[in-house]
CSV table of C-alpha atoms in Angstrom, one decimal:
chain,number,residue,atom,x,y,z
A,1,UNK,CA,15.3,-25.2,7.8
A,2,UNK,CA,14.5,-26.6,11.3
A,3,UNK,CA,10.9,-26.4,12.4
A,4,UNK,CA,10.5,-26.1,16.1
A,5,UNK,CA,8.1,-28.7,17.6
A,6,UNK,CA,5.9,-26.2,19.4
A,7,UNK,CA,4.9,-24.4,16.1
A,8,UNK,CA,1.1,-24.5,15.4
A,9,UNK,CA,-1.5,-22.7,13.5
A,10,UNK,CA,-4.8,-21.8,15.2
A,11,UNK,CA,-7.9,-20.6,13.4
A,12,UNK,CA,-11.6,-20.4,14.3
A,13,UNK,CA,-12.0,-23.8,12.7
A,14,UNK,CA,-9.1,-25.8,14.1
A,15,UNK,CA,-5.6,-26.1,15.6
A,16,UNK,CA,-2.9,-27.7,13.4
A,17,UNK,CA,0.4,-28.9,14.7
A,18,UNK,CA,3.8,-29.7,13.1
A,19,UNK,CA,2.8,-33.4,12.7
A,20,UNK,CA,-0.4,-32.4,10.9
A,21,UNK,CA,1.7,-30.3,8.6
A,22,UNK,CA,4.3,-33.0,8.0
A,23,UNK,CA,1.4,-35.5,7.2
A,24,UNK,CA,-0.2,-33.0,4.8
A,25,UNK,CA,3.1,-32.4,3.0
A,26,UNK,CA,3.7,-36.1,2.7
A,27,UNK,CA,0.3,-36.8,1.3
A,28,UNK,CA,0.7,-33.9,-1.2
A,29,UNK,CA,4.1,-35.2,-2.3
A,30,UNK,CA,2.7,-38.7,-2.8
A,31,UNK,CA,-0.4,-37.6,-4.8
A,32,UNK,CA,1.6,-35.1,-6.9
A,33,UNK,CA,4.5,-37.5,-7.6
A,34,UNK,CA,3.9,-37.3,-11.4
A,35,UNK,CA,3.4,-33.6,-11.7
A,36,UNK,CA,6.2,-31.5,-13.1
A,37,UNK,CA,5.3,-28.4,-11.1
A,38,UNK,CA,3.9,-28.4,-7.7
A,39,UNK,CA,1.4,-25.6,-7.2
A,40,UNK,CA,0.3,-24.9,-3.6
A,41,UNK,CA,-2.7,-22.5,-3.5
A,42,UNK,CA,-2.0,-20.0,-0.8
A,43,UNK,CA,-5.4,-20.2,0.8
A,44,UNK,CA,-4.3,-20.1,4.4
A,45,UNK,CA,-1.3,-20.1,6.8
A,46,UNK,CA,-1.6,-23.9,6.8
A,47,UNK,CA,-1.2,-24.1,3.0
A,48,UNK,CA,1.8,-21.7,3.1
A,49,UNK,CA,3.4,-23.8,5.8
A,50,UNK,CA,2.9,-26.9,3.8
A,51,UNK,CA,4.6,-25.3,0.8
A,52,UNK,CA,7.5,-24.3,3.0
A,53,UNK,CA,7.9,-27.9,4.3
A,54,UNK,CA,7.7,-29.3,0.8
A,55,UNK,CA,10.3,-26.8,-0.3
A,56,UNK,CA,12.6,-27.8,2.5
A,57,UNK,CA,12.1,-31.6,1.9
A,58,UNK,CA,12.1,-31.5,-1.9
A,59,UNK,CA,14.7,-29.1,-3.2
A,60,UNK,CA,14.8,-31.0,-6.5
A,61,UNK,CA,11.2,-30.0,-7.3
A,62,UNK,CA,9.7,-26.8,-8.7
A,63,UNK,CA,7.3,-25.6,-6.1
A,64,UNK,CA,5.1,-22.5,-6.7
A,65,UNK,CA,3.2,-20.8,-3.9
A,66,UNK,CA,0.3,-19.7,-6.2
A,67,UNK,CA,-2.9,-20.9,-7.8
A,68,UNK,CA,-2.6,-23.2,-10.8
A,69,UNK,CA,-5.9,-22.0,-12.3
A,70,UNK,CA,-5.5,-19.2,-14.8
A,71,UNK,CA,-9.1,-18.1,-13.9
A,72,UNK,CA,-8.0,-17.2,-10.4
A,73,UNK,CA,-7.2,-13.5,-10.0
A,74,UNK,CA,-3.8,-14.1,-8.6
A,75,UNK,CA,-3.0,-16.9,-11.0
A,76,UNK,CA,0.5,-17.5,-12.2
A,77,UNK,CA,0.7,-16.0,-15.6
A,78,UNK,CA,4.5,-15.7,-15.8
A,79,UNK,CA,6.4,-18.3,-17.8
A,80,UNK,CA,7.3,-21.3,-15.8
A,81,UNK,CA,10.8,-21.3,-14.3
A,82,UNK,CA,13.5,-23.4,-15.9
A,83,UNK,CA,15.3,-24.1,-12.6
A,84,UNK,CA,13.8,-26.2,-9.8
A,85,UNK,CA,13.3,-24.5,-6.4
A,86,UNK,CA,10.7,-22.7,-4.3
A,87,UNK,CA,9.0,-19.7,-5.9
A,88,UNK,CA,6.7,-17.0,-4.6
A,89,UNK,CA,4.8,-14.3,-6.6
A,90,UNK,CA,5.5,-10.6,-6.2
A,91,UNK,CA,2.6,-8.6,-4.9
A,92,UNK,CA,2.2,-6.9,-8.3
A,93,UNK,CA,2.2,-3.4,-6.8
A,94,UNK,CA,4.3,-2.3,-9.7
A,95,UNK,CA,2.9,-4.4,-12.5
A,96,UNK,CA,2.0,-8.0,-13.3
A,97,UNK,CA,3.0,-10.5,-10.5
A,98,UNK,CA,6.4,-12.1,-11.2
A,99,UNK,CA,7.8,-15.4,-10.0
A,100,UNK,CA,10.7,-15.0,-7.6
A,101,UNK,CA,12.9,-17.9,-6.6
A,102,UNK,CA,13.4,-18.0,-2.8
A,103,UNK,CA,16.1,-19.7,-0.8
A,104,UNK,CA,14.4,-21.3,2.2
A,105,UNK,CA,17.5,-21.5,4.3
A,106,UNK,CA,18.5,-17.9,3.6
A,107,UNK,CA,14.9,-16.8,4.5
A,108,UNK,CA,15.0,-18.9,7.7
A,109,UNK,CA,18.4,-17.4,8.5
A,110,UNK,CA,17.2,-13.8,7.9
A,111,UNK,CA,14.2,-13.8,10.2
A,112,UNK,CA,14.6,-13.0,13.9
A,113,UNK,CA,14.8,-16.3,15.8
A,114,UNK,CA,13.2,-15.6,19.1
A,115,UNK,CA,14.3,-17.3,22.3
A,116,UNK,CA,10.8,-17.1,23.8
A,117,UNK,CA,8.6,-20.0,22.8
A,118,UNK,CA,5.3,-18.8,24.1
A,119,UNK,CA,4.8,-16.0,21.5
A,120,UNK,CA,1.7,-15.8,19.4
A,121,UNK,CA,1.4,-14.2,16.0
A,122,UNK,CA,-1.5,-12.7,14.1
A,123,UNK,CA,-1.2,-13.2,10.4
A,124,UNK,CA,-2.3,-9.8,8.9
A,125,UNK,CA,-0.9,-10.4,5.4
A,126,UNK,CA,-2.6,-12.2,2.7
A,127,UNK,CA,-1.3,-15.9,2.7
A,128,UNK,CA,1.2,-16.4,-0.2
A,129,UNK,CA,2.6,-12.9,-0.1
A,130,UNK,CA,6.3,-12.6,0.6
A,131,UNK,CA,5.5,-10.8,3.9
A,132,UNK,CA,3.3,-13.7,5.0
A,133,UNK,CA,6.0,-16.2,4.2
A,134,UNK,CA,8.4,-14.2,6.4
A,135,UNK,CA,6.0,-14.2,9.3
A,136,UNK,CA,5.3,-18.0,8.9
A,137,UNK,CA,9.0,-18.9,8.7
A,138,UNK,CA,9.7,-16.7,11.8
A,139,UNK,CA,7.0,-18.6,13.8
A,140,UNK,CA,8.1,-22.0,12.4
A,141,UNK,CA,11.8,-21.7,13.3
A,142,UNK,CA,11.0,-20.2,16.7
A,143,UNK,CA,8.2,-22.6,17.6
A,144,UNK,CA,5.5,-19.9,17.9
A,145,UNK,CA,1.7,-20.1,17.4
A,146,UNK,CA,0.1,-18.3,14.4
A,147,UNK,CA,-3.4,-17.1,14.6
A,148,UNK,CA,-4.9,-17.3,11.1
A,149,UNK,CA,-8.0,-15.1,10.5
A,150,UNK,CA,-8.7,-17.1,7.4
A,151,UNK,CA,-10.5,-14.2,5.8
A,152,UNK,CA,-8.4,-11.2,4.9
A,153,UNK,CA,-10.7,-8.2,5.2
A,154,UNK,CA,-9.7,-5.6,7.8
A,155,UNK,CA,-12.7,-6.2,10.1
A,156,UNK,CA,-12.0,-10.0,10.4
A,157,UNK,CA,-8.4,-9.3,11.1
A,158,UNK,CA,-9.2,-6.7,13.7
A,159,UNK,CA,-11.7,-9.0,15.4
A,160,UNK,CA,-9.1,-11.8,15.5
A,161,UNK,CA,-6.7,-9.4,17.0
A,162,UNK,CA,-9.1,-8.5,19.8
A,163,UNK,CA,-10.1,-12.1,20.4
A,164,UNK,CA,-6.7,-13.8,20.3
A,165,UNK,CA,-4.6,-11.1,21.9
A,166,UNK,CA,-1.4,-11.9,20.0
A,167,UNK,CA,2.1,-10.9,21.3
A,168,UNK,CA,3.7,-10.5,17.8
A,169,UNK,CA,2.0,-8.6,14.9
A,170,UNK,CA,3.6,-7.7,11.6
A,171,UNK,CA,1.6,-5.5,9.2
A,172,UNK,CA,1.8,-2.7,6.7
A,173,UNK,CA,1.7,0.9,7.9
A,174,UNK,CA,-1.8,1.1,6.4
A,175,UNK,CA,-2.9,-1.8,8.6
A,176,UNK,CA,-1.5,-0.2,11.7
A,177,UNK,CA,-3.2,3.1,11.0
A,178,UNK,CA,-6.5,1.4,10.7
A,179,UNK,CA,-5.9,-0.7,13.8
A,180,UNK,CA,-5.1,2.5,15.8
A,181,UNK,CA,-8.3,4.0,14.5
A,182,UNK,CA,-10.6,1.1,15.1
A,183,UNK,CA,-9.5,-0.6,18.3
A,184,UNK,CA,-9.6,0.5,21.9
A,185,UNK,CA,-6.3,1.4,23.5
A,186,UNK,CA,-7.0,-1.0,26.4
A,187,UNK,CA,-6.8,-3.9,23.9
A,188,UNK,CA,-3.2,-3.4,23.1
A,189,UNK,CA,-1.4,-4.4,26.4
A,190,UNK,CA,-0.7,-8.0,25.1
A,191,UNK,CA,1.5,-6.7,22.2
A,192,UNK,CA,5.2,-7.1,22.7
A,193,UNK,CA,6.6,-7.0,19.2
A,194,UNK,CA,5.3,-4.7,16.5
A,195,UNK,CA,6.7,-4.9,12.9
A,196,UNK,CA,5.8,-2.6,10.1
A,197,UNK,CA,6.8,-3.2,6.5
A,198,UNK,CA,5.8,-3.0,2.8
A,199,UNK,CA,5.1,0.8,2.7
A,200,UNK,CA,6.8,3.9,4.0
A,201,UNK,CA,6.7,4.1,7.8
A,202,UNK,CA,6.5,7.7,8.9
A,203,UNK,CA,7.6,9.2,12.3
A,204,UNK,CA,4.0,10.2,13.2
A,205,UNK,CA,2.9,6.5,13.0
A,206,UNK,CA,5.9,5.3,14.9
A,207,UNK,CA,5.2,7.8,17.7
A,208,UNK,CA,1.5,6.9,17.8
A,209,UNK,CA,2.4,3.2,18.2
A,210,UNK,CA,5.0,3.9,20.9
A,211,UNK,CA,2.4,6.0,22.8
A,212,UNK,CA,-0.3,3.3,22.5
A,213,UNK,CA,2.1,0.5,23.3
A,214,UNK,CA,5.0,1.8,25.5
A,215,UNK,CA,6.5,-1.5,26.4
A,216,UNK,CA,6.5,-3.1,22.9
A,217,UNK,CA,9.5,-3.4,20.7
A,218,UNK,CA,8.7,-1.5,17.5
A,219,UNK,CA,10.6,-2.2,14.3
A,220,UNK,CA,10.1,-1.3,10.7
A,221,UNK,CA,11.6,-3.5,8.1
A,222,UNK,CA,12.7,-3.1,4.5
A,223,UNK,CA,12.1,-6.2,2.5
A,224,UNK,CA,10.8,-7.2,-0.9
A,225,UNK,CA,10.2,-10.5,-2.6
A,226,UNK,CA,12.9,-9.6,-5.1
A,227,UNK,CA,15.5,-8.3,-2.7
A,228,UNK,CA,14.6,-10.4,0.3
A,229,UNK,CA,14.8,-9.1,3.9
A,230,UNK,CA,17.2,-6.1,3.7
A,231,UNK,CA,17.2,-4.5,7.1
A,232,UNK,CA,15.2,-3.8,10.3
A,233,UNK,CA,15.2,-0.4,12.1
A,234,UNK,CA,14.6,-0.6,15.8
A,235,UNK,CA,15.5,2.9,17.1
A,236,UNK,CA,12.0,4.2,16.8
A,237,UNK,CA,12.8,6.7,14.1
A,238,UNK,CA,11.7,6.8,10.5
A,239,UNK,CA,14.3,6.0,7.7
A,240,UNK,CA,17.7,4.5,8.7
A,241,UNK,CA,21.1,5.7,9.8
A,242,UNK,CA,23.2,7.2,7.0
A,243,UNK,CA,26.2,5.3,8.1
A,244,UNK,CA,24.5,2.0,6.9
A,245,UNK,CA,25.3,3.2,3.3
A,246,UNK,CA,29.0,2.9,3.9
A,247,UNK,CA,29.3,0.5,6.8
A,248,UNK,CA,26.3,-1.8,6.9
A,249,UNK,CA,26.1,-3.5,10.3
A,250,UNK,CA,25.6,-7.3,10.6
A,251,UNK,CA,22.1,-8.3,9.4
A,252,UNK,CA,21.9,-5.3,7.0
A,253,UNK,CA,22.3,-6.0,3.3
A,254,UNK,CA,24.6,-3.7,1.5
A,255,UNK,CA,22.6,-0.7,0.3
A,256,UNK,CA,23.4,2.2,-1.9
A,257,UNK,CA,21.7,5.3,-3.4
A,258,UNK,CA,21.7,6.0,-7.1
A,259,UNK,CA,22.5,9.5,-8.4
A,260,UNK,CA,18.7,9.9,-9.0
A,261,UNK,CA,18.0,9.2,-5.4
A,262,UNK,CA,16.7,5.6,-5.8
A,263,UNK,CA,17.6,3.1,-3.1
A,264,UNK,CA,19.6,0.2,-4.4
A,265,UNK,CA,19.9,-3.1,-2.6
A,266,UNK,CA,22.7,-5.7,-3.1
A,267,UNK,CA,21.4,-9.0,-4.5
A,268,UNK,CA,22.9,-12.0,-2.8
A,269,UNK,CA,25.6,-13.0,-5.3
A,270,UNK,CA,28.9,-14.0,-3.7
A,271,UNK,CA,32.0,-12.3,-4.9
A,272,UNK,CA,30.2,-9.7,-7.0
A,273,UNK,CA,30.8,-6.0,-6.2
A,274,UNK,CA,29.8,-4.1,-9.3
A,275,UNK,CA,26.6,-2.1,-9.6
A,276,UNK,CA,24.9,-4.8,-11.7
A,277,UNK,CA,24.6,-6.8,-8.5
A,278,UNK,CA,22.3,-4.2,-7.0
A,279,UNK,CA,18.6,-4.3,-7.5
A,280,UNK,CA,16.7,-1.1,-8.3
A,281,UNK,CA,14.0,-0.9,-5.6
A,282,UNK,CA,11.9,1.8,-7.1
A,283,UNK,CA,11.9,3.6,-3.7
A,284,UNK,CA,13.1,7.2,-3.6
A,285,UNK,CA,15.1,8.3,-0.6
A,286,UNK,CA,16.5,11.6,0.7
A,287,UNK,CA,20.0,11.4,2.2
A,288,UNK,CA,20.3,13.9,5.1
A,289,UNK,CA,23.1,14.6,7.5
A,290,UNK,CA,22.7,11.5,9.6
A,291,UNK,CA,19.6,9.8,8.3
A,292,UNK,CA,18.3,8.4,5.1
A,293,UNK,CA,14.5,8.8,4.8
A,294,UNK,CA,12.0,7.4,2.3
A,295,UNK,CA,10.2,9.9,0.0
A,296,UNK,CA,8.0,7.7,-2.0
A,297,UNK,CA,7.8,5.3,-4.9
A,298,UNK,CA,9.3,6.3,-8.2
A,299,UNK,CA,6.1,5.3,-10.0
A,300,UNK,CA,4.1,7.4,-7.5
A,301,UNK,CA,5.6,10.6,-8.9
A,302,UNK,CA,3.3,12.3,-11.3
A,303,UNK,CA,3.2,15.5,-13.3
A,304,UNK,CA,0.6,18.1,-12.3
A,305,UNK,CA,0.7,21.0,-14.6
A,306,UNK,CA,4.3,20.2,-15.6
A,307,UNK,CA,5.5,19.9,-12.0
A,308,UNK,CA,6.7,16.6,-10.4
A,309,UNK,CA,4.6,15.7,-7.3
A,310,UNK,CA,5.2,12.8,-5.0
A,311,UNK,CA,1.9,11.3,-3.7
A,312,UNK,CA,3.4,10.1,-0.5
A,313,UNK,CA,5.0,13.5,0.2
A,314,UNK,CA,1.6,15.1,0.0
A,315,UNK,CA,0.0,12.5,2.2
A,316,UNK,CA,2.8,13.0,4.8
A,317,UNK,CA,2.2,16.8,4.8
A,318,UNK,CA,-1.5,16.4,5.3
A,319,UNK,CA,-1.2,13.6,7.9
A,320,UNK,CA,0.4,16.1,10.2
A,321,UNK,CA,-2.8,18.1,10.4
A,322,UNK,CA,-4.5,17.2,13.7
A,323,UNK,CA,-8.1,16.7,12.3
A,324,UNK,CA,-6.9,14.2,9.7
A,325,UNK,CA,-6.8,10.6,11.0
A,326,UNK,CA,-5.9,9.0,7.7
A,327,UNK,CA,-5.5,9.9,4.1
A,328,UNK,CA,-4.8,8.5,0.7
A,329,UNK,CA,-4.0,10.6,-2.4
A,330,UNK,CA,-5.3,9.2,-5.7
A,331,UNK,CA,-4.2,10.9,-9.0
A,332,UNK,CA,-6.9,11.6,-11.6
A,333,UNK,CA,-5.8,12.0,-15.1
A,334,UNK,CA,-6.6,15.2,-16.8
A,335,UNK,CA,-6.4,16.2,-20.5
A,336,UNK,CA,-5.4,19.7,-19.5
A,337,UNK,CA,-2.7,19.3,-16.8
A,338,UNK,CA,-1.7,15.6,-16.9
A,339,UNK,CA,-3.0,14.8,-13.4
A,340,UNK,CA,-4.7,16.4,-10.5
A,341,UNK,CA,-4.9,15.0,-7.0
A,342,UNK,CA,-7.9,13.7,-5.3
A,343,UNK,CA,-8.0,12.6,-1.6
A,344,UNK,CA,-9.9,10.2,0.5
A,345,UNK,CA,-9.7,11.5,4.1
A,346,UNK,CA,-10.8,10.0,7.4
A,347,UNK,CA,-11.5,12.9,9.8
A,348,UNK,CA,-11.7,13.0,13.6
A,349,UNK,CA,-15.1,11.5,14.7
A,350,UNK,CA,-16.2,14.6,16.6
A,351,UNK,CA,-16.1,16.8,13.5
A,352,UNK,CA,-19.0,17.7,11.3
A,353,UNK,CA,-18.3,17.2,7.6
A,354,UNK,CA,-19.0,20.8,6.7
A,355,UNK,CA,-16.8,22.1,9.4
A,356,UNK,CA,-14.1,19.7,8.4
A,357,UNK,CA,-14.2,20.7,4.8
A,358,UNK,CA,-13.9,24.4,5.7
A,359,UNK,CA,-10.8,23.7,7.9
A,360,UNK,CA,-9.3,21.4,5.3
A,361,UNK,CA,-9.6,24.1,2.6
A,362,UNK,CA,-7.6,26.4,4.8
A,363,UNK,CA,-4.9,23.8,5.3
A,364,UNK,CA,-4.8,22.7,1.7
A,365,UNK,CA,-4.4,26.3,0.6
A,366,UNK,CA,-1.0,26.3,2.3
A,367,UNK,CA,0.4,23.7,-0.1
A,368,UNK,CA,2.0,24.6,-3.4
A,369,UNK,CA,-0.8,24.7,-6.1
A,370,UNK,CA,0.2,21.4,-7.9
A,371,UNK,CA,0.3,19.5,-4.5
A,372,UNK,CA,-3.2,20.5,-3.5
A,373,UNK,CA,-5.8,17.7,-3.5
A,374,UNK,CA,-8.7,19.3,-5.5
A,375,UNK,CA,-11.4,16.7,-5.0
A,376,UNK,CA,-11.9,15.6,-1.4
A,377,UNK,CA,-14.0,12.6,-0.3
A,378,UNK,CA,-14.6,12.2,3.4
A,379,UNK,CA,-14.7,8.5,4.2
A,380,UNK,CA,-15.0,6.3,7.4
A,381,UNK,CA,-12.2,3.9,6.4
A,382,UNK,CA,-9.5,3.5,3.8
A,383,UNK,CA,-9.4,0.0,2.3
A,384,UNK,CA,-6.2,-1.9,1.8
A,385,UNK,CA,-5.5,-3.9,-1.3
A,386,UNK,CA,-4.9,-7.7,-1.1
A,387,UNK,CA,-1.2,-7.2,-0.4
A,388,UNK,CA,-2.1,-5.0,2.6
A,389,UNK,CA,-0.7,-2.0,0.7
A,390,UNK,CA,-3.0,0.7,-0.6
A,391,UNK,CA,-3.9,0.8,-4.2
A,392,UNK,CA,-3.5,4.2,-5.8
A,393,UNK,CA,-4.9,3.3,-9.2
A,394,UNK,CA,-6.2,6.4,-10.9
A,395,UNK,CA,-9.9,6.0,-11.4
A,396,UNK,CA,-11.0,5.8,-15.0
A,397,UNK,CA,-7.4,5.5,-16.1
A,398,UNK,CA,-7.4,1.8,-16.9
A,399,UNK,CA,-3.8,1.7,-15.7
B,1,UNK,CA,-26.0,9.4,-15.7
B,2,UNK,CA,-27.3,12.9,-16.1
B,3,UNK,CA,-29.9,13.6,-18.7
B,4,UNK,CA,-29.4,15.8,-21.7
B,5,UNK,CA,-31.4,18.5,-20.0
B,6,UNK,CA,-29.7,18.2,-16.7
B,7,UNK,CA,-26.2,18.9,-18.1
B,8,UNK,CA,-26.7,22.7,-18.1
B,9,UNK,CA,-27.6,22.9,-14.4
B,10,UNK,CA,-24.7,20.6,-13.4
B,11,UNK,CA,-22.0,22.4,-15.4
B,12,UNK,CA,-23.3,25.8,-14.0
B,13,UNK,CA,-23.5,24.7,-10.4
B,14,UNK,CA,-20.1,23.0,-10.3
B,15,UNK,CA,-18.4,26.0,-11.9
B,16,UNK,CA,-20.1,28.2,-9.3
B,17,UNK,CA,-18.8,25.9,-6.5
B,18,UNK,CA,-15.2,26.2,-7.7
B,19,UNK,CA,-15.5,30.0,-8.1
B,20,UNK,CA,-17.0,30.2,-4.5
B,21,UNK,CA,-14.1,28.1,-3.2
B,22,UNK,CA,-11.7,30.7,-4.6
B,23,UNK,CA,-13.8,33.6,-3.2
B,24,UNK,CA,-14.4,34.8,-6.8
B,25,UNK,CA,-18.1,34.8,-7.2
B,26,UNK,CA,-21.1,36.3,-5.4
B,27,UNK,CA,-23.7,35.8,-8.1
B,28,UNK,CA,-25.9,32.7,-8.2
B,29,UNK,CA,-26.0,32.1,-11.9
B,30,UNK,CA,-23.7,32.2,-15.0
B,31,UNK,CA,-24.8,33.0,-18.5
B,32,UNK,CA,-24.0,30.7,-21.4
B,33,UNK,CA,-21.4,33.0,-22.9
B,34,UNK,CA,-19.5,33.2,-19.6
B,35,UNK,CA,-15.8,32.5,-20.3
B,36,UNK,CA,-13.8,30.2,-18.1
B,37,UNK,CA,-10.3,31.6,-18.3
B,38,UNK,CA,-11.2,35.3,-18.2
B,39,UNK,CA,-12.7,35.1,-14.8
B,40,UNK,CA,-9.8,34.1,-12.6
B,41,UNK,CA,-9.9,30.3,-13.0
B,42,UNK,CA,-6.5,28.7,-13.8
B,43,UNK,CA,-5.8,25.5,-15.7
B,44,UNK,CA,-5.7,23.4,-12.4
B,45,UNK,CA,-9.2,24.7,-11.6
B,46,UNK,CA,-10.4,23.9,-15.0
B,47,UNK,CA,-8.9,20.4,-14.8
B,48,UNK,CA,-10.7,19.9,-11.4
B,49,UNK,CA,-14.0,21.0,-12.9
B,50,UNK,CA,-13.7,18.6,-15.8
B,51,UNK,CA,-13.1,15.6,-13.5
B,52,UNK,CA,-16.0,16.6,-11.2
B,53,UNK,CA,-18.2,16.9,-14.3
B,54,UNK,CA,-17.1,13.5,-15.5
B,55,UNK,CA,-18.0,12.0,-12.1
B,56,UNK,CA,-21.4,13.7,-12.0
B,57,UNK,CA,-22.5,13.5,-15.6
B,58,UNK,CA,-21.0,10.0,-16.3
B,59,UNK,CA,-19.2,10.7,-19.5
B,60,UNK,CA,-15.9,12.3,-20.5
B,61,UNK,CA,-15.9,14.2,-23.8
B,62,UNK,CA,-12.1,14.5,-23.5
B,63,UNK,CA,-11.4,10.8,-23.3
B,64,UNK,CA,-10.2,10.8,-27.0
B,65,UNK,CA,-8.1,14.0,-26.5
B,66,UNK,CA,-8.6,17.6,-25.5
B,67,UNK,CA,-11.3,19.6,-27.3
B,68,UNK,CA,-11.2,23.3,-27.0
B,69,UNK,CA,-14.0,25.4,-25.5
B,70,UNK,CA,-14.1,28.8,-23.9
B,71,UNK,CA,-17.6,29.4,-22.7
B,72,UNK,CA,-20.0,27.6,-20.4
B,73,UNK,CA,-22.4,27.1,-23.4
B,74,UNK,CA,-19.6,25.4,-25.4
B,75,UNK,CA,-18.7,23.0,-22.6
B,76,UNK,CA,-22.4,22.1,-22.1
B,77,UNK,CA,-22.6,21.2,-25.8
B,78,UNK,CA,-19.5,18.9,-25.5
B,79,UNK,CA,-21.1,16.9,-22.7
B,80,UNK,CA,-24.5,16.8,-24.5
B,81,UNK,CA,-22.9,15.4,-27.6
B,82,UNK,CA,-21.0,12.8,-25.6
B,83,UNK,CA,-24.3,11.7,-24.0
B,84,UNK,CA,-25.9,11.0,-27.4
């Protein structure tokens, strides 16, 4: 991996250059000479960059981008890997975080190397996540500046966005919805490159972003720490072209759909063609005439009174209602019917809550009975989890 | 957490809310022998009621499995014994 000389990390505290990074990596390697495993705590963009440099310079070492203290909430609890290499942790959206071996050169090759050198990024992802590593590698190989908000609550990130006016921002659809809600349209003219990833990106959101930012390139990407970067969609439409299933273009990993409708992605194993080489992504898709669209997560399908309901599908239906600015559906377990749905909803600011509830009741009544959210909470804001994805833990379930 | 005495009022008012939402009720009170499933509530409505009551009263009598009840009075008793 080649690091471009103009790469730097800017935060409210300081500006750090490539030579600062190289020096920090050298000091780390010297001090940790005797350690069998090198843990780099992903506390900032700087720490992640240091881990990437160490991984590039010391392929013989086992380097883990994670906390070494078991007391830390995102501590590495997985068994230590037998093979040396660079490891990141999965976000744990679908269970306990797992260690995944990453190939630095493949990662550097898969990110978009930009010709412009004056681009500035805002890091919206929590440092250490696979998405943050992708953003940092993109900036490193292209020689861009990264603005690191240091704190990862939405308000700090939004304030950093407004103050630093970045040209490149990559975030989850949840992040972008919140940013659309809580920033002025006039503050968006500096944005040239918008990336969405990590959750389903729907057409409504793509359209809203295109309206807010007509001159920006908008892409949604499909990537995971296990499958790596799989593809980027740049045509402004949700899902991806059906033709990619049979004839994947350059830069699109071979993909397939299982008989149950689960998206499968080919793992990078040379000369392997059988189904074993495909990773089950846990994402359900619908194959239409020309387009493959995402329906929801397999583990976000629940039974309500015996009927299978997709949480994301219900969210998508309700998001189309004009008065709803944002929504998350949370399943609540029930001894009678398995689950029922509850919803947290952000409504248009000019509406009174009583009036909104009456209108909502009319709209919700149009859904099939199992898909109706039964308990509605009107909120100002929907919080993202640490990974930037929304957490749908059913309250009181202990899941 | 709701008191032992408060349970009756909460169960009654939340049941009335659900009935009103369905356009089923004009009265302002329900007697103790009022039966849930005979008055137009379905299992999804009942499931909703139990989750709202869990949130409001602070206990869930069904955590260890479903217990049967048919009247308001019986449901009130289930919450009361969970509070003890």
